[in-house]
Coordinates of C-alpha atoms in Angstrom, one line a residue:
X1 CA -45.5 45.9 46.6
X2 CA -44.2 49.5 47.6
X3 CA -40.4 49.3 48.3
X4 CA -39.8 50.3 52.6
X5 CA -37.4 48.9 55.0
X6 CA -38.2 46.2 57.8
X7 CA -41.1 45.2 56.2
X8 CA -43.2 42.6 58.2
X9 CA -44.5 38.9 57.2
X10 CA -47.4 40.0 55.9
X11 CA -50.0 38.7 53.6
X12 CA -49.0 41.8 51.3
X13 CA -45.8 40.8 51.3
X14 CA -45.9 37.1 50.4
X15 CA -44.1 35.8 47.2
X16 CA -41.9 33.2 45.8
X17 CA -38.5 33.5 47.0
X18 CA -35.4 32.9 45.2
X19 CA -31.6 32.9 45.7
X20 CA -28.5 33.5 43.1
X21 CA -25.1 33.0 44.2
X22 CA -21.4 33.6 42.7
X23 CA -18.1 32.0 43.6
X24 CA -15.0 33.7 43.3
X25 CA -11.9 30.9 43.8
X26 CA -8.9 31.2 44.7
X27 CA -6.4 30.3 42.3
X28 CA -4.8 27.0 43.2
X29 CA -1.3 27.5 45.0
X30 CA -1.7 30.8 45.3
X31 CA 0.5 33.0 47.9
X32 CA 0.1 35.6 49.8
X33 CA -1.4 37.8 49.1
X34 CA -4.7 35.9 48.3
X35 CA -5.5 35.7 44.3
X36 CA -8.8 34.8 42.7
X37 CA -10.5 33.9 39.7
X38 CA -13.1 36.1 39.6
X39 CA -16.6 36.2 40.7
X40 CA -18.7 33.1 38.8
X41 CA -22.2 32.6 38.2
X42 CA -23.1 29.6 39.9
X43 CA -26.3 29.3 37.8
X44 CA -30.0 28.0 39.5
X45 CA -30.1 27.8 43.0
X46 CA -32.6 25.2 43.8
X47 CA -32.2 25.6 47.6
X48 CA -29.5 26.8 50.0
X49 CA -30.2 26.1 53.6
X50 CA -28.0 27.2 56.3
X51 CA -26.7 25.7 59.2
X52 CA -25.4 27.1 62.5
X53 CA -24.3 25.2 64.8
X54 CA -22.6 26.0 68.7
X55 CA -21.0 23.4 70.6
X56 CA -21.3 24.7 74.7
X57 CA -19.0 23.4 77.8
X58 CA -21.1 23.8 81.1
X59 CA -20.2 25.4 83.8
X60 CA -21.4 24.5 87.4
X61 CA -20.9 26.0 91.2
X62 CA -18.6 23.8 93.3
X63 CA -20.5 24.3 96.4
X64 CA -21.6 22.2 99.1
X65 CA -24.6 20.5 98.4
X66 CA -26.2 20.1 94.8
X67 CA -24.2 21.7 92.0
X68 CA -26.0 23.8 89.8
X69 CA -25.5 24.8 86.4
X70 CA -24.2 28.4 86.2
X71 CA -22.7 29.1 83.5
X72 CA -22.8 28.0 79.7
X73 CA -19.2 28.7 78.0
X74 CA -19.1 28.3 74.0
X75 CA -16.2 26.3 72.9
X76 CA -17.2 25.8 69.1
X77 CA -19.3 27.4 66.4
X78 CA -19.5 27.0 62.8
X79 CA -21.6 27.9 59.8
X80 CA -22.6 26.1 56.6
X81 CA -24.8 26.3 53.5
X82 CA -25.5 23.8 51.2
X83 CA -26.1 24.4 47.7
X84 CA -28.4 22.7 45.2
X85 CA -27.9 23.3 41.7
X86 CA -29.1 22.1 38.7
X87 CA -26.8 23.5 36.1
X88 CA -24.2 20.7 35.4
X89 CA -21.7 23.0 33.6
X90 CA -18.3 22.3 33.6
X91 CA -17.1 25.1 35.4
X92 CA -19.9 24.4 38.2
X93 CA -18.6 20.7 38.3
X94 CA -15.5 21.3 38.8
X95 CA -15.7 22.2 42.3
X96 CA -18.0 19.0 42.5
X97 CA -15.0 17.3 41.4
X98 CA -11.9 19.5 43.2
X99 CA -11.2 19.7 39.8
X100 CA -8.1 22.2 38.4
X101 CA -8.8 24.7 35.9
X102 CA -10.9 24.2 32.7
X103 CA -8.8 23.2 29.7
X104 CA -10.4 24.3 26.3
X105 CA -9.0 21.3 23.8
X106 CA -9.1 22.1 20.0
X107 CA -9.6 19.8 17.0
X108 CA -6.7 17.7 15.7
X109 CA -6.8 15.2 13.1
X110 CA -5.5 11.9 14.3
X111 CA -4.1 14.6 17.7
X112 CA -4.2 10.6 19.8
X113 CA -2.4 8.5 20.0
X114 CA -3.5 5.2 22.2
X115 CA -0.8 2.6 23.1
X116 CA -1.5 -0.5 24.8
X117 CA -5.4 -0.1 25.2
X118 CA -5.9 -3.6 27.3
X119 CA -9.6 -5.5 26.7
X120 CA -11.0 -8.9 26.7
X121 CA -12.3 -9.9 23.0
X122 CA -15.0 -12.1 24.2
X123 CA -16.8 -14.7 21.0
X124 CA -17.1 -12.4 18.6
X125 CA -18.8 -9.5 20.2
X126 CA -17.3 -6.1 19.3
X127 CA -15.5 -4.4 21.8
X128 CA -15.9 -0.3 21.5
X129 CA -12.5 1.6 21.6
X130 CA -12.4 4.4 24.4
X131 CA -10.8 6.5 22.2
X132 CA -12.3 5.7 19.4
X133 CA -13.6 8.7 16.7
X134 CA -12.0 8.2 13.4
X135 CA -9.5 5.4 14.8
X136 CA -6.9 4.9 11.9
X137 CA -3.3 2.8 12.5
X138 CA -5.4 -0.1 14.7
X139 CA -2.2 -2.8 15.4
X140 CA -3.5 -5.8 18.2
X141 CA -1.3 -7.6 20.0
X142 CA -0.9 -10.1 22.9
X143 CA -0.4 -9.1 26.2
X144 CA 3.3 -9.6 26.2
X145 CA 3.9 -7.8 22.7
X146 CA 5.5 -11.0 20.9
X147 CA 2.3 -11.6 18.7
X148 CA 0.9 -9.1 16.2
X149 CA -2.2 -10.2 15.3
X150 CA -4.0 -10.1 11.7
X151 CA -6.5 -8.1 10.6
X152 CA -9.2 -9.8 9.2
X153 CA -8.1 -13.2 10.0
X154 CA -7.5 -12.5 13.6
X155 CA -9.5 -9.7 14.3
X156 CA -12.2 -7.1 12.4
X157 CA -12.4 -3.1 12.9
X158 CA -16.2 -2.4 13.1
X159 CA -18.0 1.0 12.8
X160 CA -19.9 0.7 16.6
X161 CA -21.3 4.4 15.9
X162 CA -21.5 7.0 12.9
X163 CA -22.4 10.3 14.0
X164 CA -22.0 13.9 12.8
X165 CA -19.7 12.7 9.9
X166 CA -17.2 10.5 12.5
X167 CA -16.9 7.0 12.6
X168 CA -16.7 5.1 16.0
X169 CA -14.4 2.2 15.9
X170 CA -14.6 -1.3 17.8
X171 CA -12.7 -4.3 17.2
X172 CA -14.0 -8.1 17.4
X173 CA -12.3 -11.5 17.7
X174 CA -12.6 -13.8 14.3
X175 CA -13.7 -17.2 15.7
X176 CA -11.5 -18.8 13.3
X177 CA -8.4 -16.6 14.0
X178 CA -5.5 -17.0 16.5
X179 CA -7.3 -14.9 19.0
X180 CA -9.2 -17.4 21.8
X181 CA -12.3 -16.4 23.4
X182 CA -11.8 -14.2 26.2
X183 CA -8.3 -13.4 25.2
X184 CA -6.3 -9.7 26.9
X185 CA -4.7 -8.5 23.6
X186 CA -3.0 -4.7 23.7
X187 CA -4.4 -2.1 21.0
X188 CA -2.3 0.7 19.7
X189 CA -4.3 3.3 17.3
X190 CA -4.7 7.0 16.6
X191 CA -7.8 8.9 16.6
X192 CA -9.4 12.2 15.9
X193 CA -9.9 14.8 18.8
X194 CA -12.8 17.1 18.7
X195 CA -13.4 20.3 20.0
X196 CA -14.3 20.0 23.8
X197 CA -13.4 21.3 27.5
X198 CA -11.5 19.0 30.2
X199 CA -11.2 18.8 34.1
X200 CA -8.9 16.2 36.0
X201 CA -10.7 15.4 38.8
X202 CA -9.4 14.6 42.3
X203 CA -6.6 17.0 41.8
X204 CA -6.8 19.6 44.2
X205 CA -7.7 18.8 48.0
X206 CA -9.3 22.3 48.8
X207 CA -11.2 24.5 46.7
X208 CA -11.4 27.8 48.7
X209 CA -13.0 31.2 47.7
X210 CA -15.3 33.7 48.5
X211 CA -19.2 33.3 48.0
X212 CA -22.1 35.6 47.7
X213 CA -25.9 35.1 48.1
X214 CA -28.1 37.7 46.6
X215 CA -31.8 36.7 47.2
X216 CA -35.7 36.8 48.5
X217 CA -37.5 35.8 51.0
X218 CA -40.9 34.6 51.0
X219 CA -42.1 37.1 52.3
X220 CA -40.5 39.6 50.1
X221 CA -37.7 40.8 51.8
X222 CA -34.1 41.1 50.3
X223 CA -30.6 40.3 51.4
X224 CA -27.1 40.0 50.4
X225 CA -24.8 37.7 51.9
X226 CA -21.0 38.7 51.6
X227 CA -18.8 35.7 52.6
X228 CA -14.8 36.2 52.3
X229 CA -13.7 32.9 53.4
X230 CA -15.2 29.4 52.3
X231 CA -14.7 26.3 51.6
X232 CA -16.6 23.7 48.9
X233 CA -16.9 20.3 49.7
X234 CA -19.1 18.0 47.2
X235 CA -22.1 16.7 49.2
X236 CA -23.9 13.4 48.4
X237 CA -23.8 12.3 44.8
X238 CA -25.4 13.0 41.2
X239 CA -26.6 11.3 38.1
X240 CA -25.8 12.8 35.1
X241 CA -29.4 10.5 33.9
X242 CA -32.0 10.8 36.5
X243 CA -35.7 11.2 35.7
X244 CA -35.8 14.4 36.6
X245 CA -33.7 17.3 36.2
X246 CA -30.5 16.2 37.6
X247 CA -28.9 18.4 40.6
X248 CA -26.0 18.4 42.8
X249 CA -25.3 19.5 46.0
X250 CA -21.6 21.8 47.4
X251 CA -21.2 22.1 50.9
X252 CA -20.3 25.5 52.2
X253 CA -17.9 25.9 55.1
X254 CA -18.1 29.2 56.2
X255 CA -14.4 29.6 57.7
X256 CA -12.9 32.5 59.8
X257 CA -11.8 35.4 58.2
X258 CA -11.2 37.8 61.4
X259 CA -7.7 37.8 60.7
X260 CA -8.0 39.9 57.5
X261 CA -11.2 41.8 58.6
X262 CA -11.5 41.1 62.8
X263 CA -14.8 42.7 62.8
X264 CA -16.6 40.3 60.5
X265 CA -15.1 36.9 60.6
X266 CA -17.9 35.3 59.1
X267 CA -18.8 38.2 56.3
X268 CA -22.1 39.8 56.5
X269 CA -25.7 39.7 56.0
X270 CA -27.5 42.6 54.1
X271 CA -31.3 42.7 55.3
X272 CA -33.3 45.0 52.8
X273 CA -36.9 45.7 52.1
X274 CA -39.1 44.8 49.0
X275 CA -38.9 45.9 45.6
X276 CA -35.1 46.5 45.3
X277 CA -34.9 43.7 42.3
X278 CA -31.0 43.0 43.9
X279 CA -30.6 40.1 41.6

């Protein structure tokens, strides 16, 4: 397609659209002025539609005889996008989440320590520790901390898993020991930690930002959408194991930002012809 400007839906034109978009946050508790994280690559976009929406008062003539609508007087508007995506990376999941910041936590050898773990030992099926990689130090105990059970009278430590050269711990009751069926008991152990990244979700109540939307139409076209002032909100749910590829969905609030630039408060939209490869 030859690149031009205002290019019309034509047949020429037609192609398979697509849409990228980054996220730049604002840092949590930040003052004024503003500070953000940086501008993040929210990965595949599976679909974004927007939503505009106008809420209208109506106004009509108080003369004699029928009234008649004259006037229509907007009282609310508001914008939205929701994104799809299907990349379930940490840093995309904590805003799914209102997750903090991404903690990277290193390796440590026996790093945990677990006190008063609480679980039912049930006949004698083996219950799985949560903590469990490379569990060393495993003491039981009733749930009021007088009785210390005995391994291997009482109880058993069982390898539940062995994987990548750790050992996954469980514990199971001994139907001849002290330990009756369907007892609490408390579990106090250490275990390994391995490499990994953390989020704590639930911990912040607004994740705020700025977004951009570099993209195509179908029918060729490209456009840039500049947005100073949003708001993500998770919308629906997820499954981490569905049958297909597994998406989630942020809802974009598209807030006001006239107050730090009065003549955009809902950013701008960059309309360009084809062939520009924006993305």
């Amino acid at each position: 397609m030859a690149q031009g400007f205002f290019e019309g839906g034509n047949a020429e034109n037609y192609t398979i659209g697509g849409i990228r978009a980054w996220f730049n946050r604002l840092i949590d508790g930040a003052a004024t002025p503003k500070e953000f994280e940086g501008f993040f690559d929210l990965g595949n976009v599976v679909e974004a539609p927007q939503e505009s929406e106008k809420e209208e008062v109506e106004h009509f003539t108080a003369k004699t005889g029928t009234r008649k609508r004259d006037r229509l007087v907007t009282r609310d508007i508001s914008e939205d996008i929701v994104l799809t995506l299907d990349e379930l990376s940490i840093e995309n999941l904590r805003h799914f989440f209102r997750a903090g910041t991404v903690t990277d936590v290193a390796a440590s050898a026996g790093g945990k320590s677990v006190d008063d773990e609480v679980m039912s030992l049930t006949r004698t099926d083996t219950r799985f520790l949560r903590f469990g990689r490379n569990a060393a130090t495993i003491v039981v105990k009733d749930l009021t901390d007088v009785t210390t059970f005995v391994l291997d009278t009482d109880y058993s430590v069982v390898e539940v898993l062995a994987t990548g050269g750790d050992s996954w711990k469980g514990i199971k009751r001994i139907a001849a020991g002290a330990i009756t069926d369907g007892q609490l008991v408390r579990v106090d152990y250490v275990s390994d930690i391995a490499v990994h990244r953390l989020i704590k979700p639930q911990v912040v109540s607004n994740v705020e930002g700025q977004l951009v939307l570099i993209g195509a139409s179908d029918t060729g076209n490209e456009f840039i959408r500049h947005l100073n002032n949003v708001q993500i909100d998770p919308e629906g749910s997820f499954d981490f194991d569905d049958e297909d590829f597994s998406t989630f969905q942020l809802r974009v609030a598209i807030l006001d930002d006239s107050d730090d630039i009065a003549s955009e408060p809902f950013g701008t939209l960059e309309f360009y012809g084809t062939g520009f490869d924006l993305a």
